[in-house]
XYZ file of C-alpha atoms in Angstrom:
616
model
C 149.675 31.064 27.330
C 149.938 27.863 29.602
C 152.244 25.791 31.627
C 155.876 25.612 30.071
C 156.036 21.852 30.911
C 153.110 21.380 28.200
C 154.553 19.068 25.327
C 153.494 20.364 21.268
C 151.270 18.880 19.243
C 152.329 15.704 17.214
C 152.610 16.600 13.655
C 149.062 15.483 11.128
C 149.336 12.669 9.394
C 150.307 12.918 5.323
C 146.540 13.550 4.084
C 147.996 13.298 0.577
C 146.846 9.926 -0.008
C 143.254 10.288 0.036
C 143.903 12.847 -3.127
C 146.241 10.998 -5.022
C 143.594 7.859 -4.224
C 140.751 10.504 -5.682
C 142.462 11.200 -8.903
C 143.470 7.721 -9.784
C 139.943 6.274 -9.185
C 138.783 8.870 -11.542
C 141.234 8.413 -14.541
C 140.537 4.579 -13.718
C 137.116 5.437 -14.316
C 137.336 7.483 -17.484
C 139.270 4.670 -19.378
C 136.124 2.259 -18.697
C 134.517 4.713 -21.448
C 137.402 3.858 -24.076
C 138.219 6.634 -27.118
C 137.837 9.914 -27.083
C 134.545 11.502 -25.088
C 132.826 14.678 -23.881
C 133.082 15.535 -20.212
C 130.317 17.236 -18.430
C 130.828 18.006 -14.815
C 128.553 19.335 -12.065
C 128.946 22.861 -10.719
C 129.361 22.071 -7.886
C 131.847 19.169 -8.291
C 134.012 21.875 -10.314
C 135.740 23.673 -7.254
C 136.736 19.864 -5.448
C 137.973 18.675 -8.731
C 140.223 21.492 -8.992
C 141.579 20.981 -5.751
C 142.715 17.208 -6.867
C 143.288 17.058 -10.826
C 144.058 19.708 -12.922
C 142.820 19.859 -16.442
C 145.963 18.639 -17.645
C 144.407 15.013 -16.045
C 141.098 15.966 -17.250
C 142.261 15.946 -20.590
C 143.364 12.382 -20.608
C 141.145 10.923 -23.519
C 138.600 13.958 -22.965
C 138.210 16.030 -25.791
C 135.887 18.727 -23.839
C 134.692 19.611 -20.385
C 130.883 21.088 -20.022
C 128.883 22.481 -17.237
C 125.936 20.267 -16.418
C 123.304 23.234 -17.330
C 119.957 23.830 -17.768
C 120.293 24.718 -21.367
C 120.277 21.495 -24.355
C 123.828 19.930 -24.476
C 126.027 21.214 -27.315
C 128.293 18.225 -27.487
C 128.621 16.847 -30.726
C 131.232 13.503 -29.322
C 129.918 10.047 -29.453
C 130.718 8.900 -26.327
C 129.444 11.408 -22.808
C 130.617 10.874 -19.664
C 128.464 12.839 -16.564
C 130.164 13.287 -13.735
C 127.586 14.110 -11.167
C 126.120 14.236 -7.507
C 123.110 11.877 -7.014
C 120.584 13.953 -7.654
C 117.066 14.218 -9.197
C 117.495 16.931 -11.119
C 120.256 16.078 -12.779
C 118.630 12.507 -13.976
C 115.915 14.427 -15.773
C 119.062 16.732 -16.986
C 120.696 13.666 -18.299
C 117.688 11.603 -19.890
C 116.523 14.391 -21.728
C 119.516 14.803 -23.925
C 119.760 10.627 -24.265
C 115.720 10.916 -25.041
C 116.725 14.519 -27.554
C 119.398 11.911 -29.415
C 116.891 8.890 -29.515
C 114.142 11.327 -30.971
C 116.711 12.421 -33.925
C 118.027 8.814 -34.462
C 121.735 9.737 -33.132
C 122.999 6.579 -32.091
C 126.249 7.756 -28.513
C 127.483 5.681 -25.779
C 126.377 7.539 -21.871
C 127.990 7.015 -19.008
C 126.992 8.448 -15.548
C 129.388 8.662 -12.609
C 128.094 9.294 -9.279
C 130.106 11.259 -6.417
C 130.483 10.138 -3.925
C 127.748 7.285 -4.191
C 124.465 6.516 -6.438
C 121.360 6.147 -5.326
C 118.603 4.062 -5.747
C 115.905 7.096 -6.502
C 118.327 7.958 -9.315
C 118.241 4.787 -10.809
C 114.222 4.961 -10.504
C 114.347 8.318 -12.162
C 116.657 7.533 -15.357
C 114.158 4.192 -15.482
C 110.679 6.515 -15.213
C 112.174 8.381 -18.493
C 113.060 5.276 -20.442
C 116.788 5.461 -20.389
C 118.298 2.999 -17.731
C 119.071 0.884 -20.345
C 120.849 3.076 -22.417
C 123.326 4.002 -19.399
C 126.033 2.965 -17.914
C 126.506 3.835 -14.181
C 129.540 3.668 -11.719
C 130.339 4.987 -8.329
C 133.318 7.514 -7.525
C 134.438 6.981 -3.968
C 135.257 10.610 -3.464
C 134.540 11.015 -0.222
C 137.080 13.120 1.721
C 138.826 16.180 0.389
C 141.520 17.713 2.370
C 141.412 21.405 2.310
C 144.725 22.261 4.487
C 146.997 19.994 6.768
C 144.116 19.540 9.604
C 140.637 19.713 7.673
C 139.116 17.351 5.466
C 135.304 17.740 3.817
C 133.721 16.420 2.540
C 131.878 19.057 0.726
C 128.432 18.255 1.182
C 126.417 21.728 1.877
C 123.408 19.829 1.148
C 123.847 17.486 4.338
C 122.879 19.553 6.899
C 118.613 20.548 5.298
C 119.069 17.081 3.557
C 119.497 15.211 7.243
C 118.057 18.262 10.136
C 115.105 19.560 7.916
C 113.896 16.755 5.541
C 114.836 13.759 7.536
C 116.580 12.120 4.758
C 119.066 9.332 6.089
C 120.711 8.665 2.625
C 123.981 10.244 3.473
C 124.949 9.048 6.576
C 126.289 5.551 4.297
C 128.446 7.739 2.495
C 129.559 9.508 6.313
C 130.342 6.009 7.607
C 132.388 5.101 4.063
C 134.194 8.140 4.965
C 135.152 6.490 8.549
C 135.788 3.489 6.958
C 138.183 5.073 4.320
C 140.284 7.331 7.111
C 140.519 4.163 9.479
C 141.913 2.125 7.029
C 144.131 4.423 6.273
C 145.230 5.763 9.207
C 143.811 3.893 12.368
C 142.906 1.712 13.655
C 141.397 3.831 16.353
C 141.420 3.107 19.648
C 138.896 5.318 21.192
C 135.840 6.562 19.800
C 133.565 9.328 21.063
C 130.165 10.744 20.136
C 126.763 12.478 20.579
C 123.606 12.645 18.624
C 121.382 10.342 16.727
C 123.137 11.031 13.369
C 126.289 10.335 14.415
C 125.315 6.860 16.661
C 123.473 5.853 13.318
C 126.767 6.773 11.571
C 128.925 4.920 13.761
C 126.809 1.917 14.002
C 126.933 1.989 10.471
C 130.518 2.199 10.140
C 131.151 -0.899 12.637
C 128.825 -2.717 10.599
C 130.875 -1.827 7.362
C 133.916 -2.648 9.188
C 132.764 -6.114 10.612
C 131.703 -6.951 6.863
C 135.077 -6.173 5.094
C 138.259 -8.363 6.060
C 139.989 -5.701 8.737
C 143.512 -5.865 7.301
C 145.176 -2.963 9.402
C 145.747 -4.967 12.631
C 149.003 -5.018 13.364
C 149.882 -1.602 11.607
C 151.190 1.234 13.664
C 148.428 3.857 13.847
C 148.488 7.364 13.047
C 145.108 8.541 14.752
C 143.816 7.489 18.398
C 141.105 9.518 18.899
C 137.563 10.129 17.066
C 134.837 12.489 18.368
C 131.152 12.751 16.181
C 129.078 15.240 16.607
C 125.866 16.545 15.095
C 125.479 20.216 14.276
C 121.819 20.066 16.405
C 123.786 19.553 19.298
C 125.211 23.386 18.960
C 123.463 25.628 16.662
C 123.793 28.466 19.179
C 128.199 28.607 18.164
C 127.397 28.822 14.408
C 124.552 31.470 14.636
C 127.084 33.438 16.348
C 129.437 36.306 14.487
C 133.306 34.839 14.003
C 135.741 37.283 15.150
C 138.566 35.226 14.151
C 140.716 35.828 11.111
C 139.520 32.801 9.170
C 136.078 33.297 10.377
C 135.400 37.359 9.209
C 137.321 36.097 5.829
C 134.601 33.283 4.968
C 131.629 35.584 6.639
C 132.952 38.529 3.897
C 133.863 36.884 1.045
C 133.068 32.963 1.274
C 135.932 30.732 1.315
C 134.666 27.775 -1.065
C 136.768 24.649 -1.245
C 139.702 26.059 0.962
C 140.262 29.237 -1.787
C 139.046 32.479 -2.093
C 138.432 34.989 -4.353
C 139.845 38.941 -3.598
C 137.794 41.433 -5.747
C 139.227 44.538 -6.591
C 138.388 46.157 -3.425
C 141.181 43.902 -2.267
C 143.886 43.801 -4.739
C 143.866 47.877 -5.391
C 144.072 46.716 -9.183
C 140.827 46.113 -11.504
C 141.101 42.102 -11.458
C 140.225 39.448 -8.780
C 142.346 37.198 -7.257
C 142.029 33.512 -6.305
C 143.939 32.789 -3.223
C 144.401 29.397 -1.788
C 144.054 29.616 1.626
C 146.154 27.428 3.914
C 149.093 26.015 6.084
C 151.400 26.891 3.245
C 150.858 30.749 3.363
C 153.297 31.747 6.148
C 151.280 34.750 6.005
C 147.844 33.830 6.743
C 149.177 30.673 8.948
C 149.847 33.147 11.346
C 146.933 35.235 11.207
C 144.413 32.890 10.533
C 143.330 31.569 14.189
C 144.106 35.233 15.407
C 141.032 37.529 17.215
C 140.590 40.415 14.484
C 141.669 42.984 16.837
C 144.931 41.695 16.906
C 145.830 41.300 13.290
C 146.670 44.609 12.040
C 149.783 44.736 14.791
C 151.054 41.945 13.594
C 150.418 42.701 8.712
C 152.147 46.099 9.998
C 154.870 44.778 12.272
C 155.119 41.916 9.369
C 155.449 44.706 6.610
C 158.217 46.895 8.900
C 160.116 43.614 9.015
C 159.640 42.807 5.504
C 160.815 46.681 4.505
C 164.118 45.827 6.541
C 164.997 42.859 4.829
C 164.646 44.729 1.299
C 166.810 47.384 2.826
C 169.577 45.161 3.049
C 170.593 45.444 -0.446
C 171.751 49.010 0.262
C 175.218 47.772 1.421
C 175.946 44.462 -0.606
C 179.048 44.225 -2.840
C 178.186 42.140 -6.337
C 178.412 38.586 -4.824
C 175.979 39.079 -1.830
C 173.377 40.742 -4.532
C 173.754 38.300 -6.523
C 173.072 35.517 -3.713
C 170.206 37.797 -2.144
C 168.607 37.785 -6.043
C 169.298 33.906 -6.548
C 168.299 32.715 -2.861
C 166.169 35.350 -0.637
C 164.112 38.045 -3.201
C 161.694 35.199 -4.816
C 160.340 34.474 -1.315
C 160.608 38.174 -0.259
C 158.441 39.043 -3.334
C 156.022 36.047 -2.813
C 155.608 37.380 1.122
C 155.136 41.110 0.172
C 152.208 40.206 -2.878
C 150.432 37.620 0.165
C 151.114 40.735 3.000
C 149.730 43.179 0.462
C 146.612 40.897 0.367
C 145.705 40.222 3.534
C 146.473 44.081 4.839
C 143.741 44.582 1.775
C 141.475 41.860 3.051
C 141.421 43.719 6.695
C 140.639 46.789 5.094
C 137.789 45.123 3.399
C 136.347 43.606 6.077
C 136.609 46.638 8.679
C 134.866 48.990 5.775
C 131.741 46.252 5.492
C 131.622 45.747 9.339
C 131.373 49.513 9.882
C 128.702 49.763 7.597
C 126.593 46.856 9.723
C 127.283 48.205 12.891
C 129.434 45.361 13.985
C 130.119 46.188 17.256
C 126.742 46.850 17.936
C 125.529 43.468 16.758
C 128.129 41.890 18.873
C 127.034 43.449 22.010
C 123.287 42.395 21.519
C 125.209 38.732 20.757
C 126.677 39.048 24.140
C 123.573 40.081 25.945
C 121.780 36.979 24.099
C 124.495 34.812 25.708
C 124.593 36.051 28.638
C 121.098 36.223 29.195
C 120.496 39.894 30.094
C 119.247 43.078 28.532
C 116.520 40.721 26.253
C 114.128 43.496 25.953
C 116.631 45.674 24.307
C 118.333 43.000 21.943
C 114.820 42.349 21.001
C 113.923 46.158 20.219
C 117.633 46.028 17.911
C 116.115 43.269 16.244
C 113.269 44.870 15.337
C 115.133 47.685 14.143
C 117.445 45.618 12.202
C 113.806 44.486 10.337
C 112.800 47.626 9.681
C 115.910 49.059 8.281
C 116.232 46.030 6.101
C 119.941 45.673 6.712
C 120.259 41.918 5.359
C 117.400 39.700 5.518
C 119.648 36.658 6.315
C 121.214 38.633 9.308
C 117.707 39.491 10.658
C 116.809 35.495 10.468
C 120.106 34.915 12.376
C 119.210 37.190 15.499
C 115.816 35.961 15.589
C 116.971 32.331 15.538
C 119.855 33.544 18.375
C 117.451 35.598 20.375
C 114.755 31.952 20.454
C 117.617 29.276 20.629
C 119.145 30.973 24.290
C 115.412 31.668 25.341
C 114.634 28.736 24.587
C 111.910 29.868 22.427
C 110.051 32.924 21.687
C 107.568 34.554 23.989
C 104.009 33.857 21.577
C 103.534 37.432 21.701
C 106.949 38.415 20.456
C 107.111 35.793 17.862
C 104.028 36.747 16.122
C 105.180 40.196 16.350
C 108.555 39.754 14.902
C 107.432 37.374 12.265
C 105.017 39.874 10.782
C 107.478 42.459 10.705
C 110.290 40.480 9.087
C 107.383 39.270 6.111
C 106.283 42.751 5.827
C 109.771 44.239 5.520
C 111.180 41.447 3.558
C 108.691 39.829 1.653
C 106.037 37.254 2.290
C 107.682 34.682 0.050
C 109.832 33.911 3.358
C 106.814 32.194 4.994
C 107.975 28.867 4.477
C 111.750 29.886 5.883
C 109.753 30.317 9.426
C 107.927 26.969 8.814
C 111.378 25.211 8.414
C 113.301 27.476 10.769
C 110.599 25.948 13.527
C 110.636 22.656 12.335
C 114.234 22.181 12.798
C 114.199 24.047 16.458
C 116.111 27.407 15.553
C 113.230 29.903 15.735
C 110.274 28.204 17.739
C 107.582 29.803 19.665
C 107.078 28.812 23.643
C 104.118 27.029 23.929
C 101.461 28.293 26.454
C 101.644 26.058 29.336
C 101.235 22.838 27.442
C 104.771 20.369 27.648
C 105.435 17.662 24.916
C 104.434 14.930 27.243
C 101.369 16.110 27.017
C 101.660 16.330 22.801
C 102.403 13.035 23.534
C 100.355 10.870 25.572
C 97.347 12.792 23.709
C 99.114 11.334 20.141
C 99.527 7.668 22.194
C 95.823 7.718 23.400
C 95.247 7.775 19.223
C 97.157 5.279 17.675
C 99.143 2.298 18.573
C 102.894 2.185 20.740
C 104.799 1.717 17.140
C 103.027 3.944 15.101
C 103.293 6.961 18.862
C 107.154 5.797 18.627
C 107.574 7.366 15.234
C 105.022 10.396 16.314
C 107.100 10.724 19.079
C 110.334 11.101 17.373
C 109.071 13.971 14.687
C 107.624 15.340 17.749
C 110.924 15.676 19.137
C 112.395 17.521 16.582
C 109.254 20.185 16.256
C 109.745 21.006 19.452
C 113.248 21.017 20.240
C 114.137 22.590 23.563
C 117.442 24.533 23.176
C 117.967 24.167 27.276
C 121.015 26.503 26.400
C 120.812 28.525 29.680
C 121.016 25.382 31.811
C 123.733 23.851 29.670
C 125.645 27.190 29.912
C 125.625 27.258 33.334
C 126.334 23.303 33.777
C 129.687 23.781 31.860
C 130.672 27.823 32.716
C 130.379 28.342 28.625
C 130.569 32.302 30.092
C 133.705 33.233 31.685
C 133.894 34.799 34.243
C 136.912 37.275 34.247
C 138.426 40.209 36.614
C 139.539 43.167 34.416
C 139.596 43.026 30.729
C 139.877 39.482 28.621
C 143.234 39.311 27.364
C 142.799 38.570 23.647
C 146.307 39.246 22.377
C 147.238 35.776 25.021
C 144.050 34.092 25.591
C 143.636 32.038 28.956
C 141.115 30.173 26.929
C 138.761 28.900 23.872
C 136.427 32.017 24.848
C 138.722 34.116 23.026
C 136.914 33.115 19.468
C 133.824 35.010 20.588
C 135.938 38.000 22.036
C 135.789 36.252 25.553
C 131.992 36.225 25.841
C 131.431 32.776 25.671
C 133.138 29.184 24.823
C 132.286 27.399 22.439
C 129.613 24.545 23.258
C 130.580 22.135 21.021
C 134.361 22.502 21.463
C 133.808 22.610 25.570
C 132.115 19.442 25.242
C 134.972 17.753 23.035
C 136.967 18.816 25.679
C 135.143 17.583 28.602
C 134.809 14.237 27.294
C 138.160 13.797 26.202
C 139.230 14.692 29.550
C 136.868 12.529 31.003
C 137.740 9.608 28.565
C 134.109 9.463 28.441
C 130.688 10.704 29.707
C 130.743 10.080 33.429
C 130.365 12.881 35.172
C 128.375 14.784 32.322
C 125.554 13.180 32.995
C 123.269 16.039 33.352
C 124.802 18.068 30.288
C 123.641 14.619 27.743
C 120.132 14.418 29.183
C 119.521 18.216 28.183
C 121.579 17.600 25.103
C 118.741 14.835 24.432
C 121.524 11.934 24.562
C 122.103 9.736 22.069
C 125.759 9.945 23.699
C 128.597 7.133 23.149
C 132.177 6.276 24.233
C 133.930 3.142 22.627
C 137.408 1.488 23.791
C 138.649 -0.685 21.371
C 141.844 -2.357 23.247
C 142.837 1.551 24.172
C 146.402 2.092 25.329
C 146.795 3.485 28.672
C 148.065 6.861 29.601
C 151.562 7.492 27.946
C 151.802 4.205 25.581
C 150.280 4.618 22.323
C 152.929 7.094 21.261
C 151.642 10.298 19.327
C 148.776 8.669 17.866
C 146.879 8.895 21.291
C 147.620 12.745 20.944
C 145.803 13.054 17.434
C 142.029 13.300 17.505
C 139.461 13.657 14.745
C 136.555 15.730 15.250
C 134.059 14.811 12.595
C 131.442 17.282 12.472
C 128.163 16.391 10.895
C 126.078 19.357 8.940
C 128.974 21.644 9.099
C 131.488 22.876 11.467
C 132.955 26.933 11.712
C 136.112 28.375 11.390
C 135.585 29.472 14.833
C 135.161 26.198 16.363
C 138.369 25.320 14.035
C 140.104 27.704 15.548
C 138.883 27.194 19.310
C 139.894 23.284 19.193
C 143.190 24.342 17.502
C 143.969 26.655 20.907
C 142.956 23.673 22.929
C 145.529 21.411 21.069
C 148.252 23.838 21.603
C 147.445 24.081 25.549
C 147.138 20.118 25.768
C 149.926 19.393 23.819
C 147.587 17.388 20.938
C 146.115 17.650 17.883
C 143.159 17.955 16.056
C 142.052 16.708 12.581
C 138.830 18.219 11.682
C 136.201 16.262 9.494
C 133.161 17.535 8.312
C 129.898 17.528 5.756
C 131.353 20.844 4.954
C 132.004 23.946 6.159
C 129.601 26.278 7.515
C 128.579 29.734 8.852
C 125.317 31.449 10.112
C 124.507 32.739 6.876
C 125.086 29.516 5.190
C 122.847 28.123 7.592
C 120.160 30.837 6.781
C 120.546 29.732 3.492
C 119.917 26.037 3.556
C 116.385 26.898 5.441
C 115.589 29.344 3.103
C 112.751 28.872 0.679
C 112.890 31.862 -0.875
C 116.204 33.726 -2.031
C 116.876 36.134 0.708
């Protein structure tokens, strides 16, 4: 792929730790409630749980786990413990059974614990219904969860409309604990890297946390050298894309949640579903997983012939080599074969649903988008797409593709597509457009009049403070994608002679079948090149800034040992399997290695999803 004289990629550090710190916080916090209690976890705390403590820990001094539900409590302990996610919700969940029990004269002990923080509107709430007294509340640092050797979330979906839509700050303390936690753990670092508001509030945030608690890891050897934040409004047009990696089409098809994923019958060939972990430790899907689509069948078949060959040695074995083939080499034979089976089932899966959405259709109009021609046309599919009703959420997607590389929609075209979408879909959507423009993804070019002008009309109004704050909501109505000029600024569109090899890629392009490299991932890779912003000068003003580069005491070229080599990417309201896969490539080429970090993971769809109002 590149130069033989590149070095590989020092080995991640033992993420382990952070699990194993998880789980004993959590039995430490179950004993505060002494005797025997009732458990009720959150839904969506279920599938991270899972992935830390088994029931078997659960159990200790828990007589029975419950769903936190909309239906009345049928818990008949004395003592209930809520494990929950600060929410509102949930507060009125949890004060009306405590207010149900005072009603009837039941006399229980409550206890509440947050993940990963509380917060003070919580508190308010459980006070508003007259219960803060009756309730005990702690905190359970669960911050990071590591899904596979390089990718830790943090598993907040709810990050990305919480902080990009709503405005809501309250998570970016529990972001910066995060930092705080994986520094003390495994930095100090030495260089940090970054670029939008959220994360510069983040990592001013985390300084501040650091400068506050007594810094006891001077002097330890490090284990990372490198961190790079970055907000998810820095490169929407990446995620609204369609993955054509392995991983990618897996999680577009059938969701990976939590690092597993669950096979239906379509893919086992047997009536029951399957939960599948999905990670380094599959030799199957470790080799398939950062793979372009195209070229995974070759290798399931060439993997099955191989397989078949080994079985076929047992033809001509005398007793003692059978029974050494049984004892050492048939368990893992048998364990290959049932994960081979799977993924050649997956494939299937995923080619039958693709056919069906005229895949390769889509991903030519994707490529026009990109590349900037043919915009007529892609907007006539569009429109098609709408009227055939092939998947309201994919319909939102192109629109939001089709406006973010435009850099908004032509009036006349967005009023035309709008109406179409609401009258093929349902008018219930309206709202998904308002927040779809508020956020910058589907916005409408305004006729002639710039934001300065917004501006110093809003200024003329009210006083320089108050404009400030104007100014800044401003900003985010009417978000200018500048994605043409950024493309251009940093080649994001190869430019190739002949066909793009995909089977040994020449670059990160090769995620998006060669079309187009990944913003986010070119500019990781720029700056880390760079060892900062100079020279990228233009790319951060029509990024809108808000870039930063720190040096604490960094190591010059070649001392620092491996840890220089290892470099987090902390992605903040979601990152792809794509751009997973794209930085992954890069690491084998430059001989380093990344760690990924992020809210959560994310897709278009998933995107769609957080802006919609209705349930599309």
């Amino acid at each position: 792929m590149a130069s033989t004289a590149r070095r590989d990629a020092p080995e991640p550090p033992d993420f382990g730790i952070l699990k194993r710190l998880a789980r004993d916080q959590l039995i430490y916090l179950l004993e505060q409630l002494p005797g025997r209690k009732d458990l009720f976890i959150e839904p969506d705390l279920m599938s991270p749980l899972d992935r830390i403590a088994n029931v078997s820990v659960l159990k200790h001094e828990v007589d029975k786990l419950y769903r936190v539900e909309n239906r009345p409590a049928p818990s008949t302990s004395d003592q209930l413990c809520f494990l929950v996610r600060p929410r509102v919700r949930t507060m009125r969940y949890i004060a009306d059974i405590v207010n149900a029990d005072k009603m009837s004269g039941r006399s229980r002990k409550y206890k509440i614990i947050f993940s990963p923080q509380k917060f003070y509107a919580c508190e308010m709430v459980l006070e508003e219904e007259g219960v803060f007294g009756d309730v005990t509340c702690d905190e359970w640092s669960f911050y990071l969860l590591p899904l596979d050797e390089d990718i830790i979330s943090m598993e907040l979906p709810e990050f990305f409309r919480d902080y990009f839509l709503e405005g809501d700050h309250r998570w970016i303390n529990s972001v910066a604990r995060a930092l705080q936690l994986l520094n003390s753990l495994y930095g100090p670092f030495s260089r940090v890297y970054g670029i939008g508001r959220c994360a510069k509030m983040s990592y001013e945030l985390w300084r501040d946390l650091e400068e506050e608690s007594e810094n006891d890891g001077q002097g330890r050897k490090p284990e990372i050298g490198n961190i790079f934040l970055m907000d998810r409004d820095m490169d929407y047009v990446t995620a609204l894309c369609s993955q054509v990696v392995y991983e990618g089409l897996v999680d577009d098809t059938f969701r990976i949640k939590c690092g597993s994923v669950d096979f239906g019958p379509e893919v086992t060939s047997s009536d029951k579903s399957i939960k599948v972990l999905l990670n380094a430790q599959d030799k199957i899907f470790s080799q398939i997983r950062n793979e372009h689509f195209s070229s995974v069948f070759g290798f399931l078949s060439q993997k099955s012939r191989n397989l078949q060959a080994q079985y076929d040695r047992r033809q001509g074995m005398d007793i003692k080599q059978m029974k050494n083939f049984v004892s050492q080499e048939l368990k893992g034979l048998k364990q290959e074969h049932r994960l081979l089976s799977l993924h050649i089932g997956a494939c299937e899966s995923i080619m039958k649903k693709k056919t069906k959405q005229d895949f390769q259709e889509m991903i030519k109009v994707e490529h026009a988008l990109l590349e900037g021609f043919d915009i007529r046309e892609s907007t006539s599919f569009i429109e098609e797409h709408i009227d055939r009703q092939v998947s309201p959420i994919e319909s939102l997607r192109l629109m939001c593709l089709l406006s973010i590389t435009e850099n908004g929609l032509i009036p006349k075209d967005y009023r035309s597509l709008k109406t179409q979408y609401l009258q093929s879909y349902g008018p219930e959507h309206l709202l998904t457009f308002h927040n779809l423009k508020r956020i910058g993804l589907l916005t409408e070019q305004a006729a002639g009049e710039t934001l300065t002008a917004v501006e110093s009309r809003v200024s003329k109004l009210v006083t320089d403070r108050a404009a400030g704050k104007i100014t800044d909501a401003f900003n985010s109505l009417a978000k200018k994608s500048n994605f043409r000029a950024i493309s251009k600024k940093l080649s994001l569109i190869p430019r190739v002679d002949g066909e793009y090899n995909l089977k040994m890629p020449p670059d990160m392009a090769y995620v998006f079948s060669g079309a187009y490299t990944p913003l986010s991932c070119k500019i990781v890779e720029q700056v880390l090149e760079r060892r900062g912003w100079q020279g990228l000068e233009e790319v951060v003003r029509l990024l809108n800034g808000n870039e930063f580069a720190m040096a604490d005491g960094a190591p010059e070229d070649g001392a620092g040992g491996d840890a220089q080599r290892v470099v987090v990417a902390v992605f903040l309201g979601g990152c792809t399997f794509s751009e997973i896969a794209a930085l992954r490539f890069l690491g084998k080429e430059r001989g380093c290695r990344f760690i990924f970090l992020t809210t959560a993971i994310t897709s278009s769809a998933r995107m769609m999803e957080a802006m919609a109002e209705a349930k599309a």
